[in-house]
PDB file of C-alpha atoms and ligand atoms in Angstrom:
ATOM      1  CA  UNK A  46      -8.767  26.854  -7.404  1.00 43.00           C
ATOM      2  CA  UNK A  47     -11.495  26.002  -9.967  1.00 46.00           C
ATOM      3  CA  UNK A  48     -15.216  26.954  -9.545  1.00 49.00           C
ATOM      4  CA  UNK A  49     -17.212  24.578  -7.291  1.00 51.00           C
ATOM      5  CA  UNK A  50     -19.488  22.265  -9.449  1.00 59.00           C
ATOM      6  CA  UNK A  51     -22.014  19.662  -8.639  1.00 68.00           C
ATOM      7  CA  UNK A  52     -20.685  16.109  -9.173  1.00 80.00           C
ATOM      8  CA  UNK A  53     -22.598  14.444 -12.039  1.00 82.00           C
ATOM      9  CA  UNK A  54     -24.409  11.314 -11.025  1.00 86.00           C
ATOM     10  CA  UNK A  55     -22.467   9.395 -13.728  1.00 83.00           C
ATOM     11  CA  UNK A  56     -19.343   9.399 -11.430  1.00 86.00           C
ATOM     12  CA  UNK A  57     -21.126   7.927  -8.389  1.00 95.00           C
ATOM     13  CA  UNK A  58     -21.094   4.303  -7.053  1.00 96.00           C
ATOM     14  CA  UNK A  59     -18.438   3.374  -9.606  1.00 96.00           C
ATOM     15  CA  UNK A  60     -15.021   2.065  -9.546  1.00 98.00           C
ATOM     16  CA  UNK A  61     -12.487   3.082 -12.089  1.00 98.00           C
ATOM     17  CA  UNK A  62      -9.291   1.377 -13.249  1.00 98.00           C
ATOM     18  CA  UNK A  63      -7.243   4.596 -13.351  1.00 98.00           C
ATOM     19  CA  UNK A  64      -4.374   6.481 -11.865  1.00 98.00           C
ATOM     20  CA  UNK A  65      -5.851   8.364  -9.013  1.00 98.00           C
ATOM     21  CA  UNK A  66      -3.859  11.605  -9.717  1.00 98.00           C
ATOM     22  CA  UNK A  67      -5.115  11.715 -13.398  1.00 98.00           C
ATOM     23  CA  UNK A  68      -8.622  10.849 -12.286  1.00 97.00           C
ATOM     24  CA  UNK A  69      -8.837  13.680  -9.763  1.00 98.00           C
ATOM     25  CA  UNK A  70      -7.843  16.053 -12.442  1.00 97.00           C
ATOM     26  CA  UNK A  71     -11.052  15.156 -14.138  1.00 95.00           C
ATOM     27  CA  UNK A  72     -13.284  15.678 -11.128  1.00 95.00           C
ATOM     28  CA  UNK A  73     -14.991  19.037 -10.556  1.00 95.00           C
ATOM     29  CA  UNK A  74     -13.507  21.222  -7.826  1.00 96.00           C
ATOM     30  CA  UNK A  75     -14.924  20.884  -4.312  1.00 97.00           C
ATOM     31  CA  UNK A  76     -17.218  17.871  -5.268  1.00 96.00           C
ATOM     32  CA  UNK A  77     -16.075  15.392  -2.667  1.00 97.00           C
ATOM     33  CA  UNK A  78     -17.108  15.343   1.056  1.00 98.00           C
ATOM     34  CA  UNK A  79     -14.718  12.666   2.414  1.00 98.00           C
ATOM     35  CA  UNK A  80     -11.572  10.972   1.165  1.00 98.00           C
ATOM     36  CA  UNK A  81     -10.575   7.868   3.052  1.00 98.00           C
ATOM     37  CA  UNK A  82      -7.780   5.784   1.853  1.00 98.00           C
ATOM     38  CA  UNK A  83      -4.553   3.848   2.369  1.00 98.00           C
ATOM     39  CA  UNK A  84      -1.883   4.419  -0.230  1.00 98.00           C
ATOM     40  CA  UNK A  85       0.983   2.032  -0.877  1.00 98.00           C
ATOM     41  CA  UNK A  86       3.600   2.529   1.949  1.00 98.00           C
ATOM     42  CA  UNK A  87       6.614   1.980  -0.201  1.00 98.00           C
ATOM     43  CA  UNK A  88       7.748  -1.059   1.832  1.00 97.00           C
ATOM     44  CA  UNK A  89       8.098  -3.576  -1.023  1.00 96.00           C
ATOM     45  CA  UNK A  90       4.626  -5.182  -0.713  1.00 96.00           C
ATOM     46  CA  UNK A  91       3.804  -7.724  -3.349  1.00 94.00           C
ATOM     47  CA  UNK A  92       1.032  -6.030  -5.325  1.00 96.00           C
ATOM     48  CA  UNK A  93       0.154  -7.568  -8.629  1.00 94.00           C
ATOM     49  CA  UNK A  94       0.628  -4.519 -10.793  1.00 96.00           C
ATOM     50  CA  UNK A  95       1.984  -1.650  -8.697  1.00 97.00           C
ATOM     51  CA  UNK A  96       5.793  -1.792  -7.756  1.00 97.00           C
ATOM     52  CA  UNK A  97       6.091  -0.751  -4.188  1.00 97.00           C
ATOM     53  CA  UNK A  98       9.779   0.206  -4.347  1.00 96.00           C
ATOM     54  CA  UNK A  99      10.138   3.854  -5.339  1.00 97.00           C
ATOM     55  CA  UNK A 100      13.069   5.943  -4.098  1.00 98.00           C
ATOM     56  CA  UNK A 101      11.927   7.894  -0.955  1.00 98.00           C
ATOM     57  CA  UNK A 102      12.029  11.139  -2.898  1.00 98.00           C
ATOM     58  CA  UNK A 103       9.892   9.817  -5.762  1.00 98.00           C
ATOM     59  CA  UNK A 104       7.508   8.280  -3.277  1.00 98.00           C
ATOM     60  CA  UNK A 105       7.086  11.565  -1.231  1.00 98.00           C
ATOM     61  CA  UNK A 106       6.762  13.630  -4.394  1.00 98.00           C
ATOM     62  CA  UNK A 107       4.037  11.382  -5.579  1.00 98.00           C
ATOM     63  CA  UNK A 108       2.203  11.533  -2.154  1.00 98.00           C
ATOM     64  CA  UNK A 109       2.425  15.330  -2.340  1.00 98.00           C
ATOM     65  CA  UNK A 110       0.708  15.264  -5.792  1.00 98.00           C
ATOM     66  CA  UNK A 111      -2.084  13.274  -4.198  1.00 98.00           C
ATOM     67  CA  UNK A 112      -2.361  15.951  -1.527  1.00 98.00           C
ATOM     68  CA  UNK A 113      -2.480  18.762  -4.044  1.00 98.00           C
ATOM     69  CA  UNK A 114      -5.080  17.233  -6.402  1.00 98.00           C
ATOM     70  CA  UNK A 115      -7.163  15.986  -3.473  1.00 98.00           C
ATOM     71  CA  UNK A 116      -7.288  19.474  -1.983  1.00 98.00           C
ATOM     72  CA  UNK A 117      -8.869  20.778  -5.211  1.00 98.00           C
ATOM     73  CA  UNK A 118     -11.674  18.159  -5.276  1.00 97.00           C
ATOM     74  CA  UNK A 119     -12.412  18.195  -1.519  1.00 98.00           C
ATOM     75  CA  UNK A 120     -15.239  20.388  -0.238  1.00 97.00           C
ATOM     76  CA  UNK A 121     -14.368  23.291   2.061  1.00 97.00           C
ATOM     77  CA  UNK A 122     -15.517  21.486   5.155  1.00 97.00           C
ATOM     78  CA  UNK A 123     -14.417  18.058   3.889  1.00 98.00           C
ATOM     79  CA  UNK A 124     -12.263  15.474   5.607  1.00 98.00           C
ATOM     80  CA  UNK A 125      -9.331  13.495   4.251  1.00 99.00           C
ATOM     81  CA  UNK A 126      -8.547  10.402   6.358  1.00 99.00           C
ATOM     82  CA  UNK A 127      -5.113   9.039   5.371  1.00 99.00           C
ATOM     83  CA  UNK A 128      -4.124   5.699   6.746  1.00 98.00           C
ATOM     84  CA  UNK A 129      -0.318   5.080   6.555  1.00 98.00           C
ATOM     85  CA  UNK A 130       1.998   2.727   8.339  1.00 97.00           C
ATOM     86  CA  UNK A 131       5.739   2.025   8.247  1.00 96.00           C
ATOM     87  CA  UNK A 132       7.836  -0.996   8.928  1.00 95.00           C
ATOM     88  CA  UNK A 133      10.065  -1.682  12.027  1.00 94.00           C
ATOM     89  CA  UNK A 134      13.233  -0.796  10.178  1.00 94.00           C
ATOM     90  CA  UNK A 135      11.534   2.426   8.751  1.00 96.00           C
ATOM     91  CA  UNK A 136       9.172   3.880  11.205  1.00 97.00           C
ATOM     92  CA  UNK A 137       9.366   7.473   9.815  1.00 98.00           C
ATOM     93  CA  UNK A 138       7.382   6.721   6.557  1.00 98.00           C
ATOM     94  CA  UNK A 139       3.993   7.869   7.917  1.00 98.00           C
ATOM     95  CA  UNK A 140       5.500  11.021   9.427  1.00 98.00           C
ATOM     96  CA  UNK A 141       7.344  11.847   6.250  1.00 98.00           C
ATOM     97  CA  UNK A 142       4.035  11.519   4.242  1.00 98.00           C
ATOM     98  CA  UNK A 143       2.166  13.573   6.861  1.00 98.00           C
ATOM     99  CA  UNK A 144       4.824  16.281   6.517  1.00 98.00           C
ATOM    100  CA  UNK A 145       4.192  16.457   2.765  1.00 98.00           C
ATOM    101  CA  UNK A 146       0.399  16.644   3.322  1.00 98.00           C
ATOM    102  CA  UNK A 147       0.728  19.305   5.975  1.00 98.00           C
ATOM    103  CA  UNK A 148       2.190  21.620   3.316  1.00 98.00           C
ATOM    104  CA  UNK A 149      -1.325  21.716   1.936  1.00 98.00           C
ATOM    105  CA  UNK A 150      -3.647  20.640   4.716  1.00 98.00           C
ATOM    106  CA  UNK A 151      -4.152  21.231   8.452  1.00 98.00           C
ATOM    107  CA  UNK A 152      -3.723  18.171  10.606  1.00 98.00           C
ATOM    108  CA  UNK A 153      -6.936  18.216  12.516  1.00 98.00           C
ATOM    109  CA  UNK A 154      -6.641  14.860  14.245  1.00 98.00           C
ATOM    110  CA  UNK A 155      -4.083  12.055  14.433  1.00 98.00           C
ATOM    111  CA  UNK A 156      -5.827   8.816  15.137  1.00 98.00           C
ATOM    112  CA  UNK A 157      -3.755   5.842  16.164  1.00 98.00           C
ATOM    113  CA  UNK A 158      -5.152   2.589  14.669  1.00 98.00           C
ATOM    114  CA  UNK A 159      -4.249  -0.125  17.230  1.00 98.00           C
ATOM    115  CA  UNK A 160      -4.226  -3.524  15.549  1.00 96.00           C
ATOM    116  CA  UNK A 161      -3.327  -5.468  18.676  1.00 95.00           C
ATOM    117  CA  UNK A 162      -2.928  -4.682  22.357  1.00 96.00           C
ATOM    118  CA  UNK A 163      -1.988  -6.341  25.494  1.00 94.00           C
ATOM    119  CA  UNK A 164      -3.602  -5.107  28.783  1.00 92.00           C
ATOM    120  CA  UNK A 165      -2.786  -6.729  32.077  1.00 92.00           C
ATOM    121  CA  UNK A 166      -5.334  -6.897  34.656  1.00 89.00           C
ATOM    122  CA  UNK A 167      -3.021  -5.386  37.200  1.00 89.00           C
ATOM    123  CA  UNK A 168      -2.739  -2.227  35.100  1.00 89.00           C
ATOM    124  CA  UNK A 169      -6.509  -1.797  34.739  1.00 87.00           C
ATOM    125  CA  UNK A 170      -7.319  -1.752  38.531  1.00 76.00           C
ATOM    126  CA  UNK A 171      -9.644  -3.752  40.722  1.00 73.00           C
ATOM    127  CA  UNK A 172     -12.816  -1.543  40.202  1.00 73.00           C
ATOM    128  CA  UNK A 173     -12.960  -2.600  36.663  1.00 77.00           C
ATOM    129  CA  UNK A 174     -13.708  -6.192  37.449  1.00 79.00           C
ATOM    130  CA  UNK A 175     -11.330  -7.545  34.738  1.00 83.00           C
ATOM    131  CA  UNK A 176     -10.499 -11.116  35.758  1.00 87.00           C
ATOM    132  CA  UNK A 177      -7.853 -11.943  33.181  1.00 91.00           C
ATOM    133  CA  UNK A 178      -5.163 -10.166  31.079  1.00 92.00           C
ATOM    134  CA  UNK A 179      -6.480  -9.099  27.683  1.00 91.00           C
ATOM    135  CA  UNK A 180      -4.376  -9.903  24.583  1.00 92.00           C
ATOM    136  CA  UNK A 181      -6.329  -9.119  21.444  1.00 93.00           C
ATOM    137  CA  UNK A 182      -5.828  -8.557  17.697  1.00 93.00           C
ATOM    138  CA  UNK A 183      -3.330  -9.594  15.095  1.00 89.00           C
ATOM    139  CA  UNK A 184       0.064  -8.278  14.140  1.00 87.00           C
ATOM    140  CA  UNK A 185       2.966  -9.498  12.000  1.00 86.00           C
ATOM    141  CA  UNK A 186       5.468 -10.843  14.561  1.00 89.00           C
ATOM    142  CA  UNK A 187       9.186 -10.042  13.854  1.00 91.00           C
ATOM    143  CA  UNK A 188      12.406 -11.768  14.998  1.00 92.00           C
ATOM    144  CA  UNK A 189      14.578  -8.906  16.083  1.00 94.00           C
ATOM    145  CA  UNK A 190      16.657  -7.897  19.055  1.00 96.00           C
ATOM    146  CA  UNK A 191      16.211  -4.291  18.139  1.00 96.00           C
ATOM    147  CA  UNK A 192      12.690  -3.617  17.097  1.00 96.00           C
ATOM    148  CA  UNK A 193       9.370  -4.236  18.823  1.00 95.00           C
ATOM    149  CA  UNK A 194       6.485  -5.793  17.029  1.00 94.00           C
ATOM    150  CA  UNK A 195       4.761  -3.087  15.078  1.00 94.00           C
ATOM    151  CA  UNK A 196       1.058  -3.065  16.369  1.00 96.00           C
ATOM    152  CA  UNK A 197      -0.290   0.300  15.125  1.00 97.00           C
ATOM    153  CA  UNK A 198      -0.660   2.571  12.156  1.00 98.00           C
ATOM    154  CA  UNK A 199      -1.634   6.217  11.802  1.00 98.00           C
ATOM    155  CA  UNK A 200      -4.927   7.567  10.438  1.00 98.00           C
ATOM    156  CA  UNK A 201      -4.177  11.255   9.753  1.00 98.00           C
ATOM    157  CA  UNK A 202      -7.291  13.431   9.649  1.00 99.00           C
ATOM    158  CA  UNK A 203      -6.611  16.338   7.397  1.00 98.00           C
ATOM    159  CA  UNK A 204      -8.890  19.284   6.702  1.00 98.00           C
ATOM    160  CA  UNK A 205      -8.589  22.513   4.754  1.00 98.00           C
ATOM    161  CA  UNK A 206      -9.084  24.915   7.714  1.00 98.00           C
ATOM    162  CA  UNK A 207      -8.862  22.720  10.783  1.00 98.00           C
ATOM    163  CA  UNK A 208     -12.410  23.846  11.524  1.00 98.00           C
ATOM    164  CA  UNK A 209     -14.449  20.936  10.221  1.00 98.00           C
ATOM    165  CA  UNK A 210     -17.061  19.968  12.844  1.00 98.00           C
ATOM    166  CA  UNK A 211     -17.346  16.272  13.450  1.00 98.00           C
ATOM    167  CA  UNK A 212     -20.034  13.870  14.733  1.00 97.00           C
ATOM    168  CA  UNK A 213     -17.744  12.541  17.552  1.00 97.00           C
ATOM    169  CA  UNK A 214     -20.539  10.794  19.476  1.00 95.00           C
ATOM    170  CA  UNK A 215     -21.457   8.650  16.446  1.00 95.00           C
ATOM    171  CA  UNK A 216     -18.311   6.743  17.140  1.00 96.00           C
ATOM    172  CA  UNK A 217     -18.416   7.340  20.899  1.00 95.00           C
ATOM    173  CA  UNK A 218     -18.130   4.805  23.816  1.00 94.00           C
ATOM    174  CA  UNK A 219     -20.123   4.540  27.090  1.00 91.00           C
ATOM    175  CA  UNK A 220     -19.022   6.323  30.151  1.00 89.00           C
ATOM    176  CA  UNK A 221     -17.077   4.097  32.525  1.00 83.00           C
ATOM    177  CA  UNK A 222     -18.151   6.169  35.539  1.00 81.00           C
ATOM    178  CA  UNK A 223     -21.912   6.416  35.129  1.00 84.00           C
ATOM    179  CA  UNK A 224     -22.130   9.073  37.797  1.00 85.00           C
ATOM    180  CA  UNK A 225     -20.748  11.556  35.137  1.00 79.00           C
ATOM    181  CA  UNK A 226     -24.018  11.193  33.237  1.00 83.00           C
ATOM    182  CA  UNK A 227     -26.161  12.673  36.028  1.00 81.00           C
ATOM    183  CA  UNK A 228     -23.500  15.084  37.236  1.00 84.00           C
ATOM    184  CA  UNK A 229     -23.091  16.734  33.816  1.00 82.00           C
ATOM    185  CA  UNK A 230     -26.771  16.445  32.795  1.00 82.00           C
ATOM    186  CA  UNK A 231     -25.771  14.240  29.893  1.00 83.00           C
ATOM    187  CA  UNK A 232     -28.716  12.734  27.887  1.00 81.00           C
ATOM    188  CA  UNK A 233     -27.150   9.582  26.466  1.00 88.00           C
ATOM    189  CA  UNK A 234     -24.432   7.290  27.912  1.00 91.00           C
ATOM    190  CA  UNK A 235     -21.946   8.056  25.233  1.00 92.00           C
ATOM    191  CA  UNK A 236     -18.693  10.090  25.287  1.00 92.00           C
ATOM    192  CA  UNK A 237     -15.803  11.025  22.858  1.00 95.00           C
ATOM    193  CA  UNK A 238     -13.845   7.853  22.022  1.00 96.00           C
ATOM    194  CA  UNK A 239     -10.627   9.691  21.746  1.00 98.00           C
ATOM    195  CA  UNK A 240      -7.945   9.242  19.162  1.00 98.00           C
ATOM    196  CA  UNK A 241      -6.877   5.669  19.891  1.00 98.00           C
ATOM    197  CA  UNK A 242      -8.943   3.185  17.932  1.00 98.00           C
ATOM    198  CA  UNK A 243      -8.638  -0.550  18.423  1.00 97.00           C
ATOM    199  CA  UNK A 244      -9.752  -2.132  15.209  1.00 96.00           C
ATOM    200  CA  UNK A 245      -8.681  -5.761  14.782  1.00 94.00           C
ATOM    201  CA  UNK A 246      -8.458  -7.463  11.332  1.00 91.00           C
ATOM    202  CA  UNK A 247     -11.633  -9.514  10.733  1.00 80.00           C
ATOM    203  CA  UNK A 248      -9.877 -12.832  10.030  1.00 70.00           C
ATOM    204  CA  UNK A 249      -6.530 -13.856   8.689  1.00 59.00           C
ATOM    205  CA  UNK A 250      -7.391 -15.522   5.392  1.00 59.00           C
ATOM    206  CA  UNK A 251      -5.187 -18.302   3.984  1.00 60.00           C
ATOM    207  CA  UNK A 252      -5.148 -17.108   0.363  1.00 73.00           C
ATOM    208  CA  UNK A 253      -5.599 -13.379   0.343  1.00 83.00           C
ATOM    209  CA  UNK A 254      -6.513 -11.715  -2.913  1.00 91.00           C
ATOM    210  CA  UNK A 255      -4.719  -8.453  -2.005  1.00 93.00           C
ATOM    211  CA  UNK A 256      -1.542  -8.125   0.322  1.00 93.00           C
ATOM    212  CA  UNK A 257      -2.499  -4.930   2.049  1.00 94.00           C
ATOM    213  CA  UNK A 258      -6.151  -4.301   2.917  1.00 95.00           C
ATOM    214  CA  UNK A 259      -7.625  -2.460   5.926  1.00 96.00           C
ATOM    215  CA  UNK A 260     -10.634  -3.766   7.934  1.00 96.00           C
ATOM    216  CA  UNK A 261     -14.001  -2.441   6.860  1.00 96.00           C
ATOM    217  CA  UNK A 262     -14.524  -0.893  10.298  1.00 97.00           C
ATOM    218  CA  UNK A 263     -11.682   1.549   9.599  1.00 98.00           C
ATOM    219  CA  UNK A 264     -13.348   3.558   6.676  1.00 98.00           C
ATOM    220  CA  UNK A 265     -16.708   2.931   8.384  1.00 97.00           C
ATOM    221  CA  UNK A 266     -15.681   4.780  11.583  1.00 98.00           C
ATOM    222  CA  UNK A 267     -13.958   7.556   9.711  1.00 98.00           C
ATOM    223  CA  UNK A 268     -17.103   8.280   7.627  1.00 98.00           C
ATOM    224  CA  UNK A 269     -19.244   8.232  10.718  1.00 98.00           C
ATOM    225  CA  UNK A 270     -16.909  10.529  12.530  1.00 98.00           C
ATOM    226  CA  UNK A 271     -17.058  13.102   9.729  1.00 98.00           C
ATOM    227  CA  UNK A 272     -20.868  12.824   9.936  1.00 98.00           C
ATOM    228  CA  UNK A 273     -23.180  10.727   7.704  1.00 97.00           C
ATOM    229  CA  UNK A 274     -25.720  12.455   5.356  1.00 92.00           C
ATOM    230  CA  UNK A 275     -27.761  10.985   2.557  1.00 86.00           C
ATOM    231  CA  UNK A 276     -25.970  13.026  -0.078  1.00 92.00           C
ATOM    232  CA  UNK A 277     -22.490  12.416   1.079  1.00 96.00           C
ATOM    233  CA  UNK A 278     -19.827  11.449  -1.466  1.00 97.00           C
ATOM    234  CA  UNK A 279     -16.898   9.480  -0.392  1.00 98.00           C
ATOM    235  CA  UNK A 280     -13.789   8.917  -2.615  1.00 98.00           C
ATOM    236  CA  UNK A 281     -11.043   6.354  -2.060  1.00 98.00           C
ATOM    237  CA  UNK A 282      -8.168   7.039  -4.576  1.00 98.00           C
ATOM    238  CA  UNK A 283      -6.432   3.613  -3.737  1.00 98.00           C
ATOM    239  CA  UNK A 284      -9.537   1.424  -3.373  1.00 98.00           C
ATOM    240  CA  UNK A 285      -7.744  -1.926  -3.727  1.00 98.00           C
ATOM    241  CA  UNK A 286     -10.420  -4.639  -3.312  1.00 97.00           C
ATOM    242  CA  UNK A 287     -13.165  -2.248  -2.379  1.00 97.00           C
ATOM    243  CA  UNK A 288     -13.191  -2.086   1.376  1.00 97.00           C
ATOM    244  CA  UNK A 289     -14.193   1.598   1.501  1.00 98.00           C
ATOM    245  CA  UNK A 290     -17.079   1.011  -0.955  1.00 98.00           C
ATOM    246  CA  UNK A 291     -18.340  -1.716   1.351  1.00 97.00           C
ATOM    247  CA  UNK A 292     -18.399   0.653   4.250  1.00 97.00           C
ATOM    248  CA  UNK A 293     -20.194   3.251   2.153  1.00 97.00           C
ATOM    249  CA  UNK A 294     -22.902   0.660   1.061  1.00 95.00           C
ATOM    250  CA  UNK A 295     -23.323  -0.255   4.676  1.00 95.00           C
ATOM    251  CA  UNK A 296     -23.729   3.339   5.648  1.00 96.00           C
ATOM    252  CA  UNK A 297     -26.009   4.187   2.601  1.00 95.00           C
ATOM    253  CA  UNK A 298     -23.678   6.819   1.276  1.00 96.00           C
ATOM    254  CA  UNK A 299     -22.307   7.257  -2.254  1.00 96.00           C
ATOM    255  CA  UNK A 300     -18.745   6.164  -3.174  1.00 97.00           C
ATOM    256  CA  UNK A 301     -16.135   6.541  -5.926  1.00 98.00           C
ATOM    257  CA  UNK A 302     -13.071   4.451  -6.087  1.00 98.00           C
ATOM    258  CA  UNK A 303      -9.911   4.198  -8.329  1.00 98.00           C
ATOM    259  CA  UNK A 304      -7.128   1.651  -8.531  1.00 98.00           C
ATOM    260  CA  UNK A 305      -4.564   1.033 -11.232  1.00 98.00           C
ATOM    261  CA  UNK A 306      -5.054  -2.775 -10.899  1.00 98.00           C
ATOM    262  CA  UNK A 307      -7.931  -4.193 -12.825  1.00 97.00           C
ATOM    263  CA  UNK A 308      -7.828  -7.630 -11.011  1.00 97.00           C
ATOM    264  CA  UNK A 309      -8.415  -5.825  -7.666  1.00 97.00           C
ATOM    265  CA  UNK A 310     -11.269  -3.722  -9.069  1.00 98.00           C
ATOM    266  CA  UNK A 311     -12.968  -6.784 -10.336  1.00 97.00           C
ATOM    267  CA  UNK A 312     -12.676  -8.360  -6.874  1.00 96.00           C
ATOM    268  CA  UNK A 313     -14.057  -5.164  -5.384  1.00 97.00           C
ATOM    269  CA  UNK A 314     -17.052  -5.222  -7.721  1.00 96.00           C
ATOM    270  CA  UNK A 315     -17.757  -8.902  -6.728  1.00 95.00           C
ATOM    271  CA  UNK A 316     -17.503  -7.987  -2.995  1.00 95.00           C
ATOM    272  CA  UNK A 317     -19.871  -5.178  -3.370  1.00 95.00           C
ATOM    273  CA  UNK A 318     -22.321  -7.327  -5.310  1.00 93.00           C
ATOM    274  CA  UNK A 319     -22.317 -10.066  -2.759  1.00 91.00           C
ATOM    275  CA  UNK A 320     -22.607  -7.573   0.168  1.00 87.00           C
ATOM    276  CA  UNK A 321     -25.738  -6.137  -1.492  1.00 79.00           C
ATOM    277  CA  UNK A 322     -27.058  -9.615  -1.982  1.00 76.00           C
ATOM    278  CA  UNK A 323     -26.612 -10.301   1.799  1.00 80.00           C
ATOM    279  CA  UNK A 324     -28.213  -6.915   2.619  1.00 76.00           C
ATOM    280  CA  UNK A 325     -31.076  -7.841   0.379  1.00 57.00           C
ATOM    281  CA  UNK A 326     -30.787  -4.421  -1.287  1.00 47.00           C
ATOM    282  CA  UNK A 327     -31.624  -3.656  -4.843  1.00 45.00           C
ATOM    283  CA  UNK A 328     -28.133  -3.378  -6.604  1.00 44.00           C
ATOM    284  CA  UNK A 329     -27.102   0.210  -7.355  1.00 43.00           C
ATOM    285  CA  UNK A 330     -25.711   1.064 -10.781  1.00 43.00           C
ATOM    286  CA  UNK A 331     -22.126  -0.067 -10.826  1.00 44.00           C
ATOM    287  CA  UNK A 332     -19.725  -0.382 -13.621  1.00 44.00           C
ATOM    288  CA  UNK A 333     -16.034  -0.653 -14.329  1.00 50.00           C
ATOM    289  CA  UNK A 334     -14.510   1.902 -16.580  1.00 52.00           C
ATOM    290  CA  UNK A 335     -11.092   1.228 -18.048  1.00 49.00           C
ATOM    291  CA  UNK A 336      -8.851   3.955 -19.138  1.00 46.00           C
ATOM    292  CA  UNK A 337      -7.858   4.256 -22.747  1.00 35.00           C
TER     293      UNK A 337
HETATM  294  C1  SAM B 574      -2.746  -0.258   0.538  1.00 86.89           C
HETATM  295  S1  SAM B 574      -3.556  -0.749  -0.959  1.00 86.89           S
HETATM  296  C2  SAM B 574      -5.181  -0.189  -0.545  1.00 86.89           C
HETATM  297  C3  SAM B 574      -6.141  -1.391  -0.097  1.00 86.89           C
HETATM  298  C4  SAM B 574      -7.510  -1.014   0.164  1.00 86.89           C
HETATM  299  N1  SAM B 574      -7.601  -0.144   1.311  1.00 86.89           N
HETATM  300  C5  SAM B 574      -8.317  -2.319   0.502  1.00 86.89           C
HETATM  301  O1  SAM B 574      -8.779  -2.458   1.693  1.00 86.89           O
HETATM  302  O2  SAM B 574      -8.511  -3.101  -0.364  1.00 86.89           O
HETATM  303  C6  SAM B 574      -2.952   0.383  -2.125  1.00 86.89           C
HETATM  304  C7  SAM B 574      -3.538   0.245  -3.503  1.00 86.89           C
HETATM  305  O3  SAM B 574      -3.192   1.315  -4.317  1.00 86.89           O
HETATM  306  C8  SAM B 574      -3.065   0.905  -5.634  1.00 86.89           C
HETATM  307  N2  SAM B 574      -2.345   1.881  -6.471  1.00 86.89           N
HETATM  308  C9  SAM B 574      -1.055   2.003  -6.715  1.00 86.89           C
HETATM  309  N3  SAM B 574      -0.749   3.115  -7.442  1.00 86.89           N
HETATM  310  C10 SAM B 574      -1.970   3.638  -7.731  1.00 86.89           C
HETATM  311  C11 SAM B 574      -2.338   4.785  -8.498  1.00 86.89           C
HETATM  312  N4  SAM B 574      -1.410   5.638  -9.079  1.00 86.89           N
HETATM  313  N5  SAM B 574      -3.683   5.066  -8.651  1.00 86.89           N
HETATM  314  C12 SAM B 574      -4.511   4.320  -8.007  1.00 86.89           C
HETATM  315  N6  SAM B 574      -4.262   3.225  -7.340  1.00 86.89           N
HETATM  316  C13 SAM B 574      -3.021   2.886  -7.188  1.00 86.89           C
HETATM  317  C14 SAM B 574      -2.555  -0.505  -5.536  1.00 86.89           C
HETATM  318  O4  SAM B 574      -2.911  -1.276  -6.735  1.00 86.89           O
HETATM  319  C15 SAM B 574      -3.163  -1.003  -4.257  1.00 86.89           C
HETATM  320  O5  SAM B 574      -4.324  -1.699  -4.467  1.00 86.89           O
END
C-alpha cells in the first residue's frame, strides 16, 4: 500500500469523465473518507455508452478490480457503501459481487434498501393506532408465476477492519415505546434505525435521462451514518447523473465523481448547479475534465 497523502484541493467538488479504475490509480492512497456508489448490475440496462452485458466472470473480475483500487484510496477508518441489486431471474448478482468484495474488505453492515412495502394493519397490532393497511413505494411489477416482485436491493457497508465507528443516531428513529427513554435514562427520543431502510423513489419521471438512478436519500443517509465532518471527502466511482454529489452538497461535504458517459456527467453538473441555485449558495468551483 502506498504512503498516505493529503488529497489536493484540485480534485475536490469535480466530476470526471473517466473510467473509475484508472481514475483511482491516480488518487493518493488513503485519501477518501467515504465511497458510496451503485455500479451497473450487469442486467442489460439501456445505458447510453456503457454496455451492461458482460459475461458473469468478466463482470465479477471487474467488480473485484474496483474493490482492490478502492481499498488503496480509502482511509483506514473509511466506509464503502455499495448498492447492488439483481433481477428476479438472477437474484444472486449482489451476493456474487459481495463475495468478491469480501476478499478485500470486511462486511460491517448489510443494509436492505426497501423500495416498496405492504404492511397490513392486522400485523401491526391495535396499540399502534394504524387505521388502514399501508402500501407504499414503487417497484417494477413483473408478470410471472415463479417470481415475486423484487422490492429491495442491498447496500453493503464494507470497511477495512470492521471497526469503523458510526454515527448511528444521526439516521435514527424515535422510540415507539416512550417509557424506554426514562427507563434507560436516554437524553433524546432517538434510537438505532436498524439495517432495513425504506427509501422510496422520489417520483417516476416520464422521460428519464438515466435508466438506473438511486434516490438522493440513499447516499445522504449513508454519509450521515458514517458521520459528517466538514473536511469529509466522498467519492462515487459510478456517479451517473450526480445523485451522490447532490447529497454531498446538501450535507456540506466535498465530493468527487467519475462516469465514463459524458452526457450523464453534463446532466449531473446541471443538477448540481440548479440545486445550489435553489439552496441560494455561492456555487463551488466545478469543472468537467475529459480524459485524453
Ligand atoms: C447504476 S448507474 C449509477 C447511477 C447513479 N447512482 C445516479 O443516481 O445517477 C451506473 C453508472 O456507471 C457508469 N459506468 C459504467 N462503467 C464505468 C466505468 N468503467 N467507470 C465509471 N463509470 C462507469 C454508467 O455510465 C452508469 O452511469
